[in-house]
Amino acid sequence: MRGQDISKRVFTYTATVKDEGRPVRDIILYRWGMVHHDVARAKYDTQNGITVNGEVSFVNRKLRKGDVLRVILTDFPPENIIPEEHPIEVAYEDWDIICLNKPAGVVVHPSHGHYSDSLANYLAFYFQMKGEPHEIRTVGRLDKDTSGLVLFAKSRTMAAHMTTQADKGIHTKTYYALAEGEFAERSGRIEAPIEREFAGARKRVAREGGDYALTEYEVIRQYEGYAFLRVRIATGRTHQIRVHMSHIGHPLLGDSIYNEGRGSAGPNRAALHAGEIAFHQPFTGEDIRLRARLPDDFLPFLPDLEANYRAAQDFQ
């Protein structure tokens, strides 16, 4: 066992008459949806990690009505992420997941040139100060210049649940954007495959042969030369919104890669903000819907919206 510098999440279940003869494994894997890695940690790395009526239990033990199953999920501090003290904005947190409101200009994970100044570094320090040294598991990433909500799961099991929910359309994300040009229609659907411009390139293009991608948008306000949009994506391709909007002739304001300096001036970055996240909390049964206020650099481009807005839902 790797010492006591761990975080714990405890699950309990009381067997009913319908569970007579059902193995412990079924409750762990199918009722709670735990991944095998977390089950292995409960079995081998955690003292009394799996018990029935207070006694250590094998996963093939058959349950009887009234039996109390208890499972402890353990987590260890990240070994490759340096905790770095820096303010973070927590939009939501519970036993299983945390959501941060990321400012533009911050990368989500450590990368070349950003070994200690990523959102993951700041979150590692936050967990350290709370005495909860979780590994850092991102549920969907944002580009460095994209602001808004980012989810982090506190266990592999929760991360797996979120991935499954995304595949089923239960876990969704809504973006807000400023896009160049006059839109002829109030809403639209962009279905175009995306791939790298060429091998090793950062830039992506929409063309045949790429990965399937679907983006839907709605014009909230049309201004002279640009529009304020609400955007939802059914797939999560790299730079998807930026590529698709450029593909239809409406690149995002401020986008140095896909706008190429044309048209209306914009923020000093691609004008894209992850303003809303919705998901189902599998362990509490709650449906969670989170919203983040629009970033300050959007405000000069939204002159007819109330200056004292609080969040993106004001524009729905």
Coordinates of C-alpha atoms in Angstrom, one line a residue:
M1 CA 0.0 0.0 0.0
R2 CA 1.3 3.5 -1.0
G3 CA 1.1 5.2 2.4
Q4 CA -1.7 7.3 3.7
D5 CA -1.5 10.3 1.3
I6 CA -4.7 9.4 -0.4
S7 CA -8.2 10.7 -0.9
K8 CA -11.2 8.4 -0.3
R9 CA -14.8 8.2 -1.6
V10 CA -17.0 5.7 0.2
F11 CA -20.0 3.9 -1.4
T12 CA -22.5 1.9 0.5
Y13 CA -25.5 -0.3 -0.6
T14 CA -28.0 -2.4 1.3
A15 CA -29.0 -5.5 -0.5
T16 CA -32.7 -6.1 -1.2
V17 CA -34.6 -9.3 -1.7
K18 CA -34.0 -8.9 -5.5
D19 CA -30.2 -9.1 -4.8
E20 CA -30.4 -12.6 -3.2
G21 CA -27.6 -14.6 -4.7
R22 CA -26.2 -11.7 -6.7
P23 CA -22.4 -11.4 -6.5
V24 CA -20.8 -8.3 -5.0
R25 CA -19.1 -7.8 -8.4
D26 CA -22.5 -7.0 -10.0
I27 CA -23.2 -4.2 -7.6
I28 CA -19.8 -2.7 -8.0
L29 CA -19.6 -2.9 -11.8
Y30 CA -23.3 -2.5 -12.9
R31 CA -25.0 -0.5 -10.2
W32 CA -22.1 1.9 -9.6
G33 CA -20.4 1.5 -12.9
M34 CA -17.0 1.4 -11.4
V35 CA -14.1 0.8 -13.8
H36 CA -11.8 -2.2 -13.2
H37 CA -8.8 0.0 -12.2
D38 CA -10.8 1.5 -9.3
V39 CA -12.1 -1.9 -8.2
A40 CA -8.5 -3.2 -8.2
R41 CA -7.4 -0.3 -6.0
A42 CA -10.3 -1.0 -3.6
K43 CA -9.2 -4.7 -3.5
Y44 CA -5.4 -4.4 -3.3
D45 CA -4.4 -0.8 -2.3
T46 CA -7.0 0.0 0.3
Q47 CA -7.4 -1.4 3.8
N48 CA -10.9 -2.8 4.1
G49 CA -11.6 -1.5 0.6
I50 CA -14.5 -3.9 0.0
T51 CA -16.5 -5.2 2.9
V52 CA -19.9 -6.8 3.5
N53 CA -21.4 -6.3 7.0
G54 CA -18.0 -4.9 8.1
E55 CA -16.0 -8.0 7.0
V56 CA -13.5 -7.9 4.1
S57 CA -15.2 -9.5 1.1
F58 CA -14.3 -11.1 -2.2
V59 CA -16.1 -9.7 -5.3
N60 CA -17.7 -13.1 -6.0
R61 CA -19.4 -13.3 -2.6
K62 CA -23.2 -13.8 -3.0
L63 CA -25.3 -11.2 -1.3
R64 CA -28.3 -11.8 1.0
K65 CA -31.1 -9.5 1.8
G66 CA -30.0 -6.9 4.3
D67 CA -26.3 -7.3 3.6
V68 CA -24.5 -3.9 3.7
L69 CA -21.8 -3.6 1.0
R70 CA -19.2 -0.9 1.5
V71 CA -16.6 0.0 -1.1
I72 CA -13.8 2.6 -0.7
L73 CA -12.4 4.3 -3.8
T74 CA -8.9 5.6 -3.2
D75 CA -7.0 8.2 -5.2
F76 CA -3.3 9.2 -5.0
P77 CA -1.6 12.5 -5.8
P78 CA -0.6 13.1 -9.4
E79 CA 3.0 12.1 -9.9
N80 CA 3.6 14.2 -13.0
I81 CA 1.8 17.5 -12.2
I82 CA 3.6 20.1 -10.1
P83 CA 1.2 21.8 -7.7
E84 CA 1.3 25.6 -8.4
E85 CA -0.4 28.2 -6.2
H86 CA -2.7 30.3 -8.3
P87 CA -6.3 31.6 -7.9
I88 CA -8.9 29.4 -9.6
E89 CA -12.6 30.0 -10.0
V90 CA -14.6 26.9 -8.8
A91 CA -18.0 26.9 -10.5
Y92 CA -19.1 23.6 -8.9
E93 CA -17.7 20.8 -6.8
D94 CA -19.0 17.6 -5.1
W95 CA -17.4 14.3 -4.0
D96 CA -16.9 13.1 -7.5
I97 CA -16.3 16.1 -9.8
I98 CA -15.2 19.7 -10.0
C99 CA -15.8 22.4 -12.6
L100 CA -13.5 25.4 -13.1
N101 CA -14.1 28.6 -15.0
K102 CA -11.0 28.9 -17.1
P103 CA -9.7 32.3 -18.2
A104 CA -8.5 32.7 -21.8
G105 CA -4.7 32.3 -22.2
V106 CA -4.4 29.4 -19.8
V107 CA -3.7 25.8 -21.0
V108 CA -5.6 23.0 -19.4
H109 CA -2.8 20.5 -19.0
P110 CA 1.0 20.8 -18.8
S111 CA 2.7 20.9 -22.2
H112 CA 5.8 22.2 -23.8
G113 CA 6.5 25.7 -22.3
H114 CA 3.7 25.3 -19.8
Y115 CA 5.0 22.7 -17.3
S116 CA 3.8 24.5 -14.1
D117 CA 1.3 27.2 -15.3
S118 CA -1.6 25.1 -16.5
L119 CA -5.1 24.8 -15.0
A120 CA -4.1 21.3 -13.9
N121 CA -1.2 22.6 -11.9
Y122 CA -3.4 25.1 -10.2
L123 CA -6.0 22.4 -9.5
A124 CA -3.4 20.1 -8.1
F125 CA -2.4 22.8 -5.6
Y126 CA -6.1 23.4 -4.7
F127 CA -6.5 19.7 -4.0
Q128 CA -3.3 19.6 -2.0
M129 CA -4.4 22.5 0.3
K130 CA -7.7 20.6 0.9
G131 CA -5.9 17.4 1.7
E132 CA -7.5 15.7 -1.3
P133 CA -4.5 14.7 -3.6
H134 CA -6.6 13.5 -6.5
E135 CA -5.1 12.6 -9.9
I136 CA -6.1 15.2 -12.5
R137 CA -8.6 13.8 -15.0
T138 CA -10.0 16.3 -17.5
V139 CA -13.5 15.6 -18.9
G140 CA -13.2 17.5 -22.3
R141 CA -10.5 20.1 -22.9
L142 CA -10.5 23.7 -24.1
D143 CA -8.0 25.4 -26.3
K144 CA -5.6 27.8 -24.6
D145 CA -7.4 30.9 -25.9
T146 CA -10.9 29.5 -25.2
S147 CA -12.4 30.6 -21.9
G148 CA -15.1 28.9 -19.9
L149 CA -16.1 25.8 -18.0
V150 CA -13.9 22.7 -17.7
L151 CA -14.8 19.5 -15.8
F152 CA -12.3 17.4 -13.9
A153 CA -13.4 14.0 -12.5
K154 CA -12.1 12.9 -9.1
S155 CA -11.9 9.2 -10.0
R156 CA -11.5 7.1 -13.1
T157 CA -15.0 5.8 -12.6
M158 CA -16.5 9.3 -12.7
A159 CA -14.5 10.1 -15.8
A160 CA -15.8 7.0 -17.5
H161 CA -19.4 8.0 -16.6
M162 CA -18.9 11.4 -18.1
T163 CA -17.4 9.9 -21.3
T164 CA -20.4 7.6 -21.7
Q165 CA -22.8 10.5 -21.0
A166 CA -21.1 12.6 -23.7
D167 CA -21.4 9.7 -26.2
K168 CA -25.2 9.5 -25.3
G169 CA -25.8 13.2 -25.5
I170 CA -26.5 13.5 -21.7
H171 CA -23.3 15.4 -20.9
T172 CA -23.5 18.5 -23.1
K173 CA -21.6 21.8 -23.5
T174 CA -22.8 25.1 -24.9
Y175 CA -20.4 27.7 -26.3
Y176 CA -20.8 31.4 -27.0
A177 CA -18.9 33.1 -29.9
L178 CA -18.4 36.2 -31.9
A179 CA -18.3 35.4 -35.6
E180 CA -17.6 37.6 -38.6
G181 CA -20.2 38.6 -41.2
E182 CA -24.0 39.0 -41.7
F183 CA -25.9 35.7 -41.2
A184 CA -28.7 35.1 -43.7
E185 CA -30.4 32.5 -41.4
R186 CA -31.0 32.7 -37.6
S187 CA -29.6 29.2 -37.1
G188 CA -27.6 26.6 -39.0
R189 CA -26.1 23.1 -39.0
I190 CA -22.5 22.5 -40.2
E191 CA -21.7 18.8 -41.1
A192 CA -18.2 18.6 -42.5
P193 CA -15.3 16.2 -41.7
I194 CA -12.2 17.7 -40.2
E195 CA -8.5 16.7 -40.5
R196 CA -5.1 18.3 -40.2
E197 CA -4.2 20.6 -43.0
F198 CA -1.1 18.4 -43.6
A199 CA 0.8 15.9 -41.5
G200 CA 2.1 17.4 -38.3
A201 CA 0.2 20.7 -38.8
R202 CA -1.5 22.5 -36.0
K203 CA -4.1 23.9 -38.3
R204 CA -7.2 21.9 -39.2
V205 CA -9.4 22.0 -42.4
A206 CA -12.8 20.8 -43.3
R207 CA -12.6 18.4 -46.2
E208 CA -13.5 15.0 -47.3
G209 CA -11.5 12.2 -45.8
G210 CA -11.4 13.8 -42.3
D211 CA -13.2 12.7 -39.1
Y212 CA -17.0 13.3 -39.0
A213 CA -17.9 16.6 -37.2
L214 CA -21.2 18.3 -36.5
T215 CA -21.8 21.8 -35.3
E216 CA -25.1 23.7 -34.7
Y217 CA -25.3 27.4 -34.1
E218 CA -27.9 30.0 -33.4
V219 CA -27.6 33.8 -33.9
I220 CA -28.5 35.6 -30.6
R221 CA -27.7 39.1 -31.9
Q222 CA -26.7 40.3 -35.4
Y223 CA -24.5 43.4 -35.4
E224 CA -23.0 45.3 -38.2
G225 CA -20.2 43.1 -39.6
Y226 CA -20.4 40.3 -36.9
A227 CA -22.8 38.3 -34.8
F228 CA -23.1 36.9 -31.3
L229 CA -23.8 33.1 -31.5
R230 CA -24.8 30.2 -29.3
V231 CA -23.0 27.1 -30.5
R232 CA -23.3 23.4 -29.7
I233 CA -21.2 20.5 -31.0
A234 CA -22.2 16.9 -31.4
T235 CA -18.5 15.8 -31.8
G236 CA -15.3 17.1 -30.2
R237 CA -12.8 17.6 -32.9
T238 CA -9.8 19.8 -32.3
H239 CA -10.6 23.4 -33.2
Q240 CA -14.0 22.2 -34.4
I241 CA -16.0 25.4 -33.9
R242 CA -13.3 27.6 -35.3
V243 CA -12.8 25.4 -38.3
H244 CA -16.5 25.0 -39.1
M245 CA -17.3 28.7 -38.8
S246 CA -14.4 29.6 -41.0
H247 CA -15.5 26.9 -43.4
I248 CA -18.9 28.6 -44.0
G249 CA -17.3 32.0 -44.3
H250 CA -17.9 33.3 -40.7
P251 CA -14.6 32.9 -38.9
L252 CA -14.5 33.9 -35.2
L253 CA -13.4 37.4 -34.4
G254 CA -9.8 37.5 -33.2
D255 CA -8.9 34.1 -34.5
S256 CA -5.3 34.4 -35.8
I257 CA -5.3 30.9 -37.3
Y258 CA -8.7 30.7 -39.1
N259 CA -9.6 34.4 -39.6
E260 CA -6.2 35.4 -41.0
G261 CA -6.7 39.0 -40.0
R262 CA -9.7 39.6 -42.2
G263 CA -12.9 41.5 -41.3
S264 CA -14.0 43.0 -38.0
A265 CA -11.5 43.6 -35.2
G266 CA -12.1 41.4 -32.2
P267 CA -10.7 40.3 -28.8
N268 CA -7.0 39.5 -28.6
R269 CA -7.9 35.8 -29.2
A270 CA -10.5 33.6 -30.9
A271 CA -13.8 34.8 -29.5
L272 CA -15.0 31.5 -28.0
H273 CA -16.4 30.8 -24.5
A274 CA -17.7 27.6 -23.0
G275 CA -20.6 29.1 -21.2
E276 CA -22.7 26.2 -20.1
I277 CA -22.3 22.5 -19.1
A278 CA -25.0 20.0 -18.3
F279 CA -24.6 16.4 -17.0
H280 CA -26.2 13.8 -14.8
Q281 CA -24.5 13.1 -11.5
P282 CA -24.7 9.2 -11.5
F283 CA -24.1 8.7 -7.8
T284 CA -26.5 11.4 -6.4
G285 CA -29.1 11.2 -9.2
E286 CA -29.0 15.0 -9.7
D287 CA -29.2 16.6 -13.1
I288 CA -26.5 19.4 -13.0
R289 CA -26.6 22.5 -15.2
L290 CA -23.7 25.0 -14.8
R291 CA -23.3 28.4 -16.3
A292 CA -20.3 30.8 -16.5
R293 CA -20.5 34.6 -17.0
L294 CA -19.3 35.9 -20.3
P295 CA -15.7 37.1 -20.3
D296 CA -14.9 40.8 -20.1
D297 CA -13.3 40.9 -23.6
F298 CA -16.7 40.0 -25.1
L299 CA -18.4 43.1 -23.6
P300 CA -17.2 45.8 -26.0
F301 CA -18.8 43.8 -28.8
L302 CA -22.2 43.4 -27.1
P303 CA -23.4 47.0 -26.9
D304 CA -27.1 46.4 -26.7
L305 CA -27.0 43.8 -24.0
E306 CA -27.3 44.8 -20.3
A307 CA -23.9 46.0 -19.0
N308 CA -24.6 44.3 -15.6
Y309 CA -25.3 40.8 -16.9
R310 CA -24.4 37.9 -14.7
A311 CA -24.2 34.9 -17.0
A312 CA -24.7 33.7 -20.5
Q313 CA -28.2 32.5 -19.7
D314 CA -29.3 36.2 -19.7
F315 CA -29.2 35.9 -23.5
Q316 CA -31.3 32.8 -23.9

